Coordinates of C-alpha atoms in Angstrom, one line a residue:
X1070 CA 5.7 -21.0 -42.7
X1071 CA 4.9 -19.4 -38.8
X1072 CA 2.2 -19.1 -36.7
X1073 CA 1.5 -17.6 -33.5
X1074 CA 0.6 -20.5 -30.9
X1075 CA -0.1 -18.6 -27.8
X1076 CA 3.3 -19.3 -26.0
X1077 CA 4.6 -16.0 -25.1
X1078 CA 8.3 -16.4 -25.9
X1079 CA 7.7 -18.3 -29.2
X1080 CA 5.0 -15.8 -30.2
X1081 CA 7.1 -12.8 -29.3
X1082 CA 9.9 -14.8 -31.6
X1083 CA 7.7 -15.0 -34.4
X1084 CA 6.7 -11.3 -34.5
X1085 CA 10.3 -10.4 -34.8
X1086 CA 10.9 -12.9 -37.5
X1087 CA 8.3 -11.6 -39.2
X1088 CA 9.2 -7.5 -38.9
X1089 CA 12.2 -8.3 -39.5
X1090 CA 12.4 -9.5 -42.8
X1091 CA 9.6 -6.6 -43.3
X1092 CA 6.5 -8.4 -43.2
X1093 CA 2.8 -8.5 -41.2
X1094 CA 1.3 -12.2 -41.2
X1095 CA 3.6 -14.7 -39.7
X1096 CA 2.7 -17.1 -42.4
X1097 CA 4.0 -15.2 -45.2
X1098 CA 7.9 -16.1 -44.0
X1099 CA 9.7 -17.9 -46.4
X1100 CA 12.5 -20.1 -45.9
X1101 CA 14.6 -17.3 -47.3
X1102 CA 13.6 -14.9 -45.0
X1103 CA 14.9 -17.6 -41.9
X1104 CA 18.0 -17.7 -43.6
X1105 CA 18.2 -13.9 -43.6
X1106 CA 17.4 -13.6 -39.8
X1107 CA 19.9 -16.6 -38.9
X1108 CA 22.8 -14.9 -40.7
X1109 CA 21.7 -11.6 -38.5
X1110 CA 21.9 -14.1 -35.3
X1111 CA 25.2 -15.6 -36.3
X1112 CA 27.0 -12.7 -36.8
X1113 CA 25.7 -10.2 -34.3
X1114 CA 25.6 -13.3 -31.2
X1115 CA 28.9 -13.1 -31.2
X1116 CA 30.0 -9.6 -30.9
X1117 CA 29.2 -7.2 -28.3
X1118 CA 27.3 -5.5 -27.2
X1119 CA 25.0 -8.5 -27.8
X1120 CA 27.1 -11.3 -26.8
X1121 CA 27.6 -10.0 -23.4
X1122 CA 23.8 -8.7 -23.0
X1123 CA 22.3 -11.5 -24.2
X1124 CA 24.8 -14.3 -22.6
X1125 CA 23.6 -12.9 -19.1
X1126 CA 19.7 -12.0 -19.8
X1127 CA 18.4 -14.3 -22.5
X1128 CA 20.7 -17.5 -22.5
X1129 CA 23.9 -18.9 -20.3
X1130 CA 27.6 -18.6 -20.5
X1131 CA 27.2 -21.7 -21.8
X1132 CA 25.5 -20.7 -24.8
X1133 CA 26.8 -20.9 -28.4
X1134 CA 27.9 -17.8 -28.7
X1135 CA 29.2 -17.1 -25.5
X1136 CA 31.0 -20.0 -24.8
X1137 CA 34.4 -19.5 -23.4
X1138 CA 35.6 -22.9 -24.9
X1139 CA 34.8 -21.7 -28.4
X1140 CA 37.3 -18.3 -28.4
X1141 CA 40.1 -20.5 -30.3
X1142 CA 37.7 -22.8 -32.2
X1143 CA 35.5 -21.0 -34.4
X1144 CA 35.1 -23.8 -36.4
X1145 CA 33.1 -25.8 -33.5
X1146 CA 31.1 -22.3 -32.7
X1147 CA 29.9 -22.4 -36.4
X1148 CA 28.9 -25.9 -36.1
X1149 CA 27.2 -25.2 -32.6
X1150 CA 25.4 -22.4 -34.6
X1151 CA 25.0 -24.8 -37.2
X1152 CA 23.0 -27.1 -35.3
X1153 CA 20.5 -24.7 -33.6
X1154 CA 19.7 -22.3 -36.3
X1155 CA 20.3 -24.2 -40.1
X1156 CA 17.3 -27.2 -39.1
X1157 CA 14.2 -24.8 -39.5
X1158 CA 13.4 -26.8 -42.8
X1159 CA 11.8 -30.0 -41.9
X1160 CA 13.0 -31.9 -45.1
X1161 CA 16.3 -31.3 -44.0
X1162 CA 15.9 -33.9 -41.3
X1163 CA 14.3 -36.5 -40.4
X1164 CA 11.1 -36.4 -38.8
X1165 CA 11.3 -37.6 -34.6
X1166 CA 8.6 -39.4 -32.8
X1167 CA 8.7 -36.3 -30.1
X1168 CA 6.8 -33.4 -30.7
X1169 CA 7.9 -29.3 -30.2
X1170 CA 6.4 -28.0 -27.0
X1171 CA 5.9 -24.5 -28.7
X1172 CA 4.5 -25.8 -32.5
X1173 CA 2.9 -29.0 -32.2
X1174 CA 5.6 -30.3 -34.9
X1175 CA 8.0 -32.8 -34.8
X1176 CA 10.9 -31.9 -33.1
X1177 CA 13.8 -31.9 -34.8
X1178 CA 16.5 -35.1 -34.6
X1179 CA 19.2 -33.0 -34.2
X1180 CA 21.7 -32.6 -31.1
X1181 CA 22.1 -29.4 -30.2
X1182 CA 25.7 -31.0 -28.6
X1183 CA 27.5 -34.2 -28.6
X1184 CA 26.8 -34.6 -25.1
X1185 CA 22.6 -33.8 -25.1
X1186 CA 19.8 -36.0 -26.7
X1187 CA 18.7 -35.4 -30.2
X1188 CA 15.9 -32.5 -30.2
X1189 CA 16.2 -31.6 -26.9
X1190 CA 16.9 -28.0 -25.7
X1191 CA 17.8 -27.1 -22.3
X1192 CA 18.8 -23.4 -20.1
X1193 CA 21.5 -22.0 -22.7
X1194 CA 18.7 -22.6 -25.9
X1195 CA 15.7 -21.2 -24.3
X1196 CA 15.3 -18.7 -21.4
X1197 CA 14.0 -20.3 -17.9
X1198 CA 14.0 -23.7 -18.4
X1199 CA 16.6 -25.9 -16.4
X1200 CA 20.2 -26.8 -17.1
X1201 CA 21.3 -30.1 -18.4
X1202 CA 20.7 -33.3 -16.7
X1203 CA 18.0 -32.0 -14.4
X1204 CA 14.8 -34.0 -14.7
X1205 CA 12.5 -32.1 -12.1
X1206 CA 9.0 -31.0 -14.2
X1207 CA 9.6 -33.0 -17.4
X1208 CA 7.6 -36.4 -18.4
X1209 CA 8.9 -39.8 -18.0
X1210 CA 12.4 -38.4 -16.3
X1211 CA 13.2 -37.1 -19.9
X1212 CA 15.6 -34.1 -19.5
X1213 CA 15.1 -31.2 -22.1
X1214 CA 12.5 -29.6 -24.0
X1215 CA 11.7 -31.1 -27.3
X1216 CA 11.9 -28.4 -30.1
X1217 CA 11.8 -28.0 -33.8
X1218 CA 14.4 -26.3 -36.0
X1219 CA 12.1 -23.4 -36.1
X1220 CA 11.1 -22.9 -32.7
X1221 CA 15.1 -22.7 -32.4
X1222 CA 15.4 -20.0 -34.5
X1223 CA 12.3 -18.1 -33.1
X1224 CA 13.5 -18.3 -29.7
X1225 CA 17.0 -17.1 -30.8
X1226 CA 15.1 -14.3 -32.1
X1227 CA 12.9 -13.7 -29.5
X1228 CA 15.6 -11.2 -27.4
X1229 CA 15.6 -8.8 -30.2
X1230 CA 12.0 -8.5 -29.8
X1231 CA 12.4 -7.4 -26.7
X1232 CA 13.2 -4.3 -24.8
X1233 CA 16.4 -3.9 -22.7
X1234 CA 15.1 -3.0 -19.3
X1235 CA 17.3 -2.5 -16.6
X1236 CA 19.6 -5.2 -17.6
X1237 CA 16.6 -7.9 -18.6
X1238 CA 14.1 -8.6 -20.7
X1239 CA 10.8 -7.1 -21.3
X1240 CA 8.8 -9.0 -24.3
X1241 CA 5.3 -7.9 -24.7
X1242 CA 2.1 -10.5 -25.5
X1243 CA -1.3 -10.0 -26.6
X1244 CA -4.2 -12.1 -28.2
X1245 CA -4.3 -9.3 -31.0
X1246 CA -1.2 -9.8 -33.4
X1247 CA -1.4 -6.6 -34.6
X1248 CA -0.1 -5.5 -30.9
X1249 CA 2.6 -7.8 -30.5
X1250 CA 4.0 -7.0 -34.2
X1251 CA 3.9 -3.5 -33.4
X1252 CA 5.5 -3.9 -30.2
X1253 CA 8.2 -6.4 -31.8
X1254 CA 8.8 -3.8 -34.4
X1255 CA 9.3 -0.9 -32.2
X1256 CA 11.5 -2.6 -30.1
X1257 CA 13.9 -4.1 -32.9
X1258 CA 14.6 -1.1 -34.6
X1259 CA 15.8 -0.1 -30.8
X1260 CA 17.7 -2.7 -30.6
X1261 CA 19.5 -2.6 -34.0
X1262 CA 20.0 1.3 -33.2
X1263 CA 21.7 0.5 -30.0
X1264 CA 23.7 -2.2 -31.5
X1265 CA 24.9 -0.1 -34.5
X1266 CA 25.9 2.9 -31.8
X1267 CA 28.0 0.6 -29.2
X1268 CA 29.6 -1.2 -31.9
X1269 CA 30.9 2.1 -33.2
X1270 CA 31.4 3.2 -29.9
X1271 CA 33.6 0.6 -28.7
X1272 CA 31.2 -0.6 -26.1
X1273 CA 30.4 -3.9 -24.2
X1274 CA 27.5 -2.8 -22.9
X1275 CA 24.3 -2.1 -24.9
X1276 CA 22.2 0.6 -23.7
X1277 CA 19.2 0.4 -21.7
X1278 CA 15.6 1.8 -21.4
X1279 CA 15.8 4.9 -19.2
X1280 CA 12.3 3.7 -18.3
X1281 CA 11.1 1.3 -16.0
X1282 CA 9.2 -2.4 -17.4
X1283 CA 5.4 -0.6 -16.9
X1284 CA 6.2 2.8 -17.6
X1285 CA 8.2 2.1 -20.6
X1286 CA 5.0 -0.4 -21.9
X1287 CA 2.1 1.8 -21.4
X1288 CA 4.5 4.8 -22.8
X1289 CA 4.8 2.7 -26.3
X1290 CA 1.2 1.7 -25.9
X1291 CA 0.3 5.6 -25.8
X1292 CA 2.7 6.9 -28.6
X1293 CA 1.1 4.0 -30.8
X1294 CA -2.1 5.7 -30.4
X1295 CA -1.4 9.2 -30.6
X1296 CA 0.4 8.1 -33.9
X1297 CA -2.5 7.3 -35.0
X1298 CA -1.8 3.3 -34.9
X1299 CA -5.0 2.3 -33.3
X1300 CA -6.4 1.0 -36.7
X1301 CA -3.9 -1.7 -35.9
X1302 CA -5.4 -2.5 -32.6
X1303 CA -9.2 -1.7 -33.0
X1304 CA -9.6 -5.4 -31.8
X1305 CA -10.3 -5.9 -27.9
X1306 CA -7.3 -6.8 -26.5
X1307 CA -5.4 -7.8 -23.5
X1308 CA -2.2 -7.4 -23.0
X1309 CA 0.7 -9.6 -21.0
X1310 CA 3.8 -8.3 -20.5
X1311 CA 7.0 -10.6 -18.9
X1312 CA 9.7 -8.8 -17.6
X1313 CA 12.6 -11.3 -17.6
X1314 CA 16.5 -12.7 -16.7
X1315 CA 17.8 -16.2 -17.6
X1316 CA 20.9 -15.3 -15.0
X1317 CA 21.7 -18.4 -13.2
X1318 CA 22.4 -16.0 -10.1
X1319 CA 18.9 -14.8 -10.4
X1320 CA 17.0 -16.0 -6.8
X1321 CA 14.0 -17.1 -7.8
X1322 CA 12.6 -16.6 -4.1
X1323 CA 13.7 -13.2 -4.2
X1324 CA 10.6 -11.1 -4.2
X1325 CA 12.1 -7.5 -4.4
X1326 CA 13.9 -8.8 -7.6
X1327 CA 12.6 -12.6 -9.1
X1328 CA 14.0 -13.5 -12.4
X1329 CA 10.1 -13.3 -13.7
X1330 CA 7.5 -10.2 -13.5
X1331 CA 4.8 -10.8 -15.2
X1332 CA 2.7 -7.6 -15.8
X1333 CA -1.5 -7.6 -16.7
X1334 CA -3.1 -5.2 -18.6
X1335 CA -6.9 -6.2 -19.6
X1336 CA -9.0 -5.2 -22.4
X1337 CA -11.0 -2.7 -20.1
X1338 CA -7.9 -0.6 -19.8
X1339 CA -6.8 -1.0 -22.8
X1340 CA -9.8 -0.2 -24.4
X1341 CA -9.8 3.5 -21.9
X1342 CA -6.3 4.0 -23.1
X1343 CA -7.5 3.6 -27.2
X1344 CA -10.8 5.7 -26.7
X1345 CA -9.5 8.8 -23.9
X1346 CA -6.1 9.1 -27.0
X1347 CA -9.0 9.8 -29.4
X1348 CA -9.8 13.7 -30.6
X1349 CA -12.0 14.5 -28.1
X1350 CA -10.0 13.6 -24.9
X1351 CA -6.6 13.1 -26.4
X1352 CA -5.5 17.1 -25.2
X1353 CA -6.4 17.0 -21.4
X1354 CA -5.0 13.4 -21.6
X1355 CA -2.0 14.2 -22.8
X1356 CA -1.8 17.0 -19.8
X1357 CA -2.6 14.8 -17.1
X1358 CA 0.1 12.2 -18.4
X1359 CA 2.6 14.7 -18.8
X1360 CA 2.2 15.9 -15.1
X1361 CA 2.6 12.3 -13.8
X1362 CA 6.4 12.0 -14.6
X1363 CA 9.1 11.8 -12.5
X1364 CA 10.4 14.7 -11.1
X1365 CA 14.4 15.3 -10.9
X1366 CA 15.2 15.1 -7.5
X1367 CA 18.0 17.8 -6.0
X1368 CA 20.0 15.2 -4.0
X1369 CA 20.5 12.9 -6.8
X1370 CA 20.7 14.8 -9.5
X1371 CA 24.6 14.7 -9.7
X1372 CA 24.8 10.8 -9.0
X1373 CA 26.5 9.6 -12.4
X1374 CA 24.6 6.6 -12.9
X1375 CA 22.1 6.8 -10.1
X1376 CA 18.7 4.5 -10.7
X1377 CA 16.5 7.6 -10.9
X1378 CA 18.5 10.4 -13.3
X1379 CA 18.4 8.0 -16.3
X1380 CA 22.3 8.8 -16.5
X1381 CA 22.6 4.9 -17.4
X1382 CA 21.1 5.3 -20.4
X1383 CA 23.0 8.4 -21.3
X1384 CA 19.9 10.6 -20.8
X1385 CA 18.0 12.7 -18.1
X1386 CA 14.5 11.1 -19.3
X1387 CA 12.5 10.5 -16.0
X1388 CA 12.4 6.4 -15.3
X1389 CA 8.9 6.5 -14.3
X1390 CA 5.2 7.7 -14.8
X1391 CA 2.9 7.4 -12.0
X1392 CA -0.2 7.3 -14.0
X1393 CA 0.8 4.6 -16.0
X1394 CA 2.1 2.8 -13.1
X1395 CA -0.8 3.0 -11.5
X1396 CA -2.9 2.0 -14.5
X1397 CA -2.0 -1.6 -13.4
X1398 CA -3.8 -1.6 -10.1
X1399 CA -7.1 -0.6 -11.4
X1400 CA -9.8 -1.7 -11.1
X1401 CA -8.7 -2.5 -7.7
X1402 CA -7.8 1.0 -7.1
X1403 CA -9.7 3.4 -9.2
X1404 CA -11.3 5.8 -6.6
X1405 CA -8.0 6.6 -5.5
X1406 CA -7.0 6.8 -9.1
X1407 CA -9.7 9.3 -10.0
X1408 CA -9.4 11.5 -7.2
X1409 CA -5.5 11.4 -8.0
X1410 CA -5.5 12.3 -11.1
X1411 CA -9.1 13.5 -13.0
X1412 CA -9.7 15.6 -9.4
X1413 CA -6.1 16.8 -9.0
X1414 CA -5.7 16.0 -4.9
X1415 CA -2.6 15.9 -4.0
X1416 CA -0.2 12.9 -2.5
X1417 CA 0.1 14.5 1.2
X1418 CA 3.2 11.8 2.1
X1419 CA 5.0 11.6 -1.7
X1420 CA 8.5 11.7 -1.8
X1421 CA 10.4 14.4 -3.0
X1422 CA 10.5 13.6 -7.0
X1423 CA 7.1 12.3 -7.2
X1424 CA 4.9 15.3 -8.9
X1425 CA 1.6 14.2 -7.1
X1426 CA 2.9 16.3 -4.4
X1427 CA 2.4 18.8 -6.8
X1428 CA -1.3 18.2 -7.9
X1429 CA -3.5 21.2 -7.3
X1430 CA -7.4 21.4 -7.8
X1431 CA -6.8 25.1 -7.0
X1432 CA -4.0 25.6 -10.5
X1433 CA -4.9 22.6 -12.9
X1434 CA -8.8 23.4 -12.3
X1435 CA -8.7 23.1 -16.6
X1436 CA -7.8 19.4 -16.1
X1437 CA -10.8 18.8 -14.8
X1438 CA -12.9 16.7 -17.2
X1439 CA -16.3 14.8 -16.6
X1440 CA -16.1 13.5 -20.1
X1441 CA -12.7 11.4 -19.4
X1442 CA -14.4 10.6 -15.7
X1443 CA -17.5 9.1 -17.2
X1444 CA -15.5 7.3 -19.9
X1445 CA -13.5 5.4 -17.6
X1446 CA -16.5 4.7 -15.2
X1447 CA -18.1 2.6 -18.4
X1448 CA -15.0 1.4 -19.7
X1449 CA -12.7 0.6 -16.7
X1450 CA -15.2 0.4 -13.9
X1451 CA -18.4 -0.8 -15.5
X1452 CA -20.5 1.2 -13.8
X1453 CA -24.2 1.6 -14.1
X1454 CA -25.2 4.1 -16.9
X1455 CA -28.2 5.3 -14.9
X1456 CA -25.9 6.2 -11.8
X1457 CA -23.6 7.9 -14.1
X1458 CA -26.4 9.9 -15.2
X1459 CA -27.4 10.7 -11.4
X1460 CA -24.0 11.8 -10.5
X1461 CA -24.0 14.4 -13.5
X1462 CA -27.1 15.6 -13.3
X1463 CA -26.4 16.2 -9.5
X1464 CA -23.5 17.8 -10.3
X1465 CA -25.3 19.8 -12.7
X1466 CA -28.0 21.0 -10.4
X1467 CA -24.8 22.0 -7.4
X1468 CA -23.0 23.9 -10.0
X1469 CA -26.2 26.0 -11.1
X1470 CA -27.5 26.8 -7.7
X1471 CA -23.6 27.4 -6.5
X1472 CA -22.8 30.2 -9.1
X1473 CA -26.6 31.2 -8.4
X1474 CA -26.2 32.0 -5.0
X1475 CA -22.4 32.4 -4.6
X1476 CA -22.7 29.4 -1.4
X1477 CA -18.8 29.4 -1.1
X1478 CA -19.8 28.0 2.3
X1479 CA -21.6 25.0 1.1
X1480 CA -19.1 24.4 -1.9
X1481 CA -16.2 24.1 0.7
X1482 CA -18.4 21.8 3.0
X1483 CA -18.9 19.4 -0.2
X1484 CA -15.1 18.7 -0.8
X1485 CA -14.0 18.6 2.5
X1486 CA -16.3 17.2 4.7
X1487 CA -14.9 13.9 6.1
X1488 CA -18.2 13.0 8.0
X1489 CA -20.7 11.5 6.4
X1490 CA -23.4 13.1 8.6
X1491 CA -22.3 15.9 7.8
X1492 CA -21.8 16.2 4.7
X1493 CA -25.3 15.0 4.3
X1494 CA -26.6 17.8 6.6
X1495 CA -24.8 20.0 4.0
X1496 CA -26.7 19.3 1.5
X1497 CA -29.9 19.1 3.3
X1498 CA -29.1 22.6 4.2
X1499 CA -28.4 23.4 0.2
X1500 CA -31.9 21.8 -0.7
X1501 CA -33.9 23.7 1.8
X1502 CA -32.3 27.3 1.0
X1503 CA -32.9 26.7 -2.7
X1504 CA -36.3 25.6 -2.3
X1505 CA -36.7 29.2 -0.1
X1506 CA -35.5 30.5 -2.7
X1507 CA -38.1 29.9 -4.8
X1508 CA -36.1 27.2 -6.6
X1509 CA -36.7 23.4 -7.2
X1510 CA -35.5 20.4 -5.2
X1511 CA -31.9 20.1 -6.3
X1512 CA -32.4 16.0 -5.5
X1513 CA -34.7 13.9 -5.1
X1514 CA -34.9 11.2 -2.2
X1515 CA -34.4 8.2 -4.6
X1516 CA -31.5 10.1 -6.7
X1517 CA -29.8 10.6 -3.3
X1518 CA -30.1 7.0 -2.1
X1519 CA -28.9 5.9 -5.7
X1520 CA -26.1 8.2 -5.6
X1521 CA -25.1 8.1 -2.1
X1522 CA -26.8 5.3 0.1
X1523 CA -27.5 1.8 0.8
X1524 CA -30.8 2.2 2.5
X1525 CA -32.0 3.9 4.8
X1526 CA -29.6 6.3 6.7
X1527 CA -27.1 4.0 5.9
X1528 CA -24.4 5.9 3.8
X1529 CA -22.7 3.0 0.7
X1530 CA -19.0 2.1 1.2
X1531 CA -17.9 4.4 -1.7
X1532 CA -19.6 7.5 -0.7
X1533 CA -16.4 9.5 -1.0
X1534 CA -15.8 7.9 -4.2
X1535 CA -19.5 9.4 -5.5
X1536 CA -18.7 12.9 -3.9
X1537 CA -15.8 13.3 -5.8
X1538 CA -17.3 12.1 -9.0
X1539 CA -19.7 14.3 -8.4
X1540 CA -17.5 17.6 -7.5
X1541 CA -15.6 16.8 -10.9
X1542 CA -18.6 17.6 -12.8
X1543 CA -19.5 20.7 -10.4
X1544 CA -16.0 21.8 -10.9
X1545 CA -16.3 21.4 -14.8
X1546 CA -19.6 23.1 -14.6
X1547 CA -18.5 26.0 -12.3
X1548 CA -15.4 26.9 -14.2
X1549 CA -17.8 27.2 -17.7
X1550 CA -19.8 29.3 -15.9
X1551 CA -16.8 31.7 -14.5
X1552 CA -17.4 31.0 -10.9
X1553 CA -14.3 29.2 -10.2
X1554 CA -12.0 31.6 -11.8
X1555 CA -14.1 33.8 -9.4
X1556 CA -13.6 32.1 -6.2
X1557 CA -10.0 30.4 -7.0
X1558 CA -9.5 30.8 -3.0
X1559 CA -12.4 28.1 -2.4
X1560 CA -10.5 25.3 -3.7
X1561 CA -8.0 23.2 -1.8
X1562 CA -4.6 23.9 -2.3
X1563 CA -1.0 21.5 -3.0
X1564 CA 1.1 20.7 0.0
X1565 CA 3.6 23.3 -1.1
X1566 CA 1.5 26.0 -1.5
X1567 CA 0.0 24.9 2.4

């Protein structure tokens, strides 16, 4: 009876239909099951905490449920309801000549009001369109949206789909169904939880995420998968998630706080995230993750209510994750990103709860892992698999002739030197006392140029970038071997233990 079209807030709708009458294909809903989910809408709309939440973040005062007008007339709510929510069947009406924007059906011939055309839908029946009687952005000066009885009952459902995130909306999309059902699913059994415990607890207000919109997405992606979930999602996929308020007072010029945040996640990253949760990364990527939250800062930690204890949600959870966080700005930003967090270098300027202040090469040298490096150089970066090879086997060759001759000179050079003369001298320096030491060239001239140059003498853009990929697998290699726990004092230390 549904189908996913590819319009987020229908599709989210639909997945929440469909989980919540206990199902997995859309098209399996019965008319039955609509009837079920409608008598869930028309009894829970209008009582808190939902009638309040979702009369500021999803619809309009003005809405059905909310309706001031409606306190002493519960007769004309029930026919309001009535109107928007009983029409799903289309041989309950007759078929219109207009056709739904989110199914491609006829639209139904109903009024939604006395006082609006038949069909038509407008601010208070779906989120972030315009209010009645304005004409800007439709065809032929034709106020409202044309929908069918189902769409109307998808996007009524569509909230509880969603997560409550700092007082909006955050409904998750993807070209895999599996991802959006899951999502849907995890995020309505929230809801209903949080619904259950307000009602019981007297309370207006339903609780929040203590999370913020990305942290709380990737942290539901990552659970998913270390559940073992992934069978769901072993399809490449993207996902889209809109983090959103239909308040009127919402500025939509507003850029510290629009009403719409639309947040990207492509099948690259993805993709990383599935493969590094598998059994051979999943227990150094669990570390590193766990080492990214929030940190509890002193001077807030007794401000009830304050944005960064999580106190509005009634717990002391962290609100954010800087790894997943920063997850969104890759690929932009991955050699930052991989000397962050697979080399352990610390944030010199971080604020006081932010635990990359923390990061130490010198104490979390068993975090170290080439094996997650190179994975997310193929999957995230789409490097060159014979460069990845290069950097390994150069830092293969360093590691060897390192523990050989205990160079704690030259191993210090390589991670700190800022100059890339220098640093290039260094290693000239390495090559020619291995070679006097009766050892082979540790690299060739065209493995160097591959690795670390653009032509002649002229040093590539990201030579930092393929030093530190390079120390990563020294560091790996070195600490096998027992010479880091050795020399501990050669690596670089956190700002607070400077």
């Amino acid at each position: 009876m549904l189908r996913f079209t590819g319009h987020p807030l229908y599709d989210v709708g639909v997945a929440t239909v469909t989980v919540f009458v206990g199902k997995r294909d859309p098209s399996q809903v019965t008319a039955d099951d609509l009837e079920e989910v409608v008598e869930y809408i028309e009894r829970e709309y209008c009582r808190e905490p939902l009638k309040s939440f979702l009369g500021a973040a999803a619809f309009t005062n003005n809405a059905w449920f909310k309706q001031f007008a409606f306190e002493n007339q519960p007769e004309k709510r029930a026919d309001y309801a009535a109107r928007l929510l009983k029409h799903f069947n289309e041989e309950s009406v007759q078929p219109s000549d207009d056709v739904c924007v989110f199914t491609g059906e006829p639209a139904t011939t109903v009024r939604f009001s006395d006082k609006l055309p038949a069909g038509r839908a407008f601010r208070q029946h779906v989120p972030l369109t315009t209010g009645e009687g304005v004409i800007n952005f439709y065809p032929y000066g034709q106020a409202g949206l044309p929908i069918s009885g189902k769409a109307s009952v998808c996007i009524h459902a569509f909230p509880l789909g969603c997560a409550n995130c700092g007082g909006r909306l955050l409904a998750v999309h993807s070209d895999n169904p599996a991802v959006m059902l899951e999502f849907a699913f995890k995020f309505l059994r929230e809801n209903k939880t949080k619904v259950m415990f307000a009602q019981q607890a007297g309370s207006t207000k339903l609780a929040e995420s203590s999370m913020r919109p990305k942290t709380l997405l990737l942290d539901t992606l990552c659970a998913a998968y270390e559940m073992g979930e992934e069978t769901s999602f072993d399809v490449p996929t993207s996902i889209t998630a809109y983090h959103l308020t239909n308040n009127l007072r919402a500025n939509p010029l507003d850029r510290r706080n629009p009403p719409l945040e639309i947040y990207y996640l492509p099948l690259q990253i993805i993709g990383f995230i599935r493969e590094v949760s598998g059994p051979d990364y999943s227990e150094r990527w669990r570390k590193i993750r766990e080492r990214a939250w929030q940190l509890q800062a002193p001077s807030k930690a007794k401000k009830k209510g304050s944005a960064d204890d999580g106190s509005k949600s009634g717990t002391a959870q962290p609100r954010r994750n800087y790894l997943y966080e920063d997850l969104f700005d890759l690929p932009d930003n991955a050699p930052l990103f991989v000397r962050r967090y697979f080399l352990r270098i610390p944030e010199r300027q971080a604020s006081a709860d932010d635990p990359r202040r923390l990061y130490s090469l010198r104490d979390e040298t068993d975090l170290v892992s080439w094996g997650i490096t190179e994975l997310f150089l193929g999957r995230v970066m789409g490097m060159d698999k014979e460069r990845v090879e290069q950097i390994k086997t150069l830092g293969d060759r360093l590691a060897q002739y390192i523990a050989k001759e205990n160079d704690r000179k030259f191993f210090t050079a390589f991670y700190s030197e800022s100059n890339y003369g220098e640093f290039r001298n260094a290693l000239i320096r390495a090559n020619v006392n291995h070679i006097r030491n009766g050892g082979q060239p540790l690299i060739g001239l065209d493995s160097y140029i591959d690795v670390f140059e653009e032509g002649d003498e002229v040093a590539r853009t990201d030579w930092r970038f393929a030093r530190d990929l390079v120390l990563i697998r020294m560091i790996e290699e070195l600490y096998r071997l027992g010479w880091i726990g050795k020399n501990t004092d050669t690596l670089p230390a956190s700002k607070e233990e400077e």
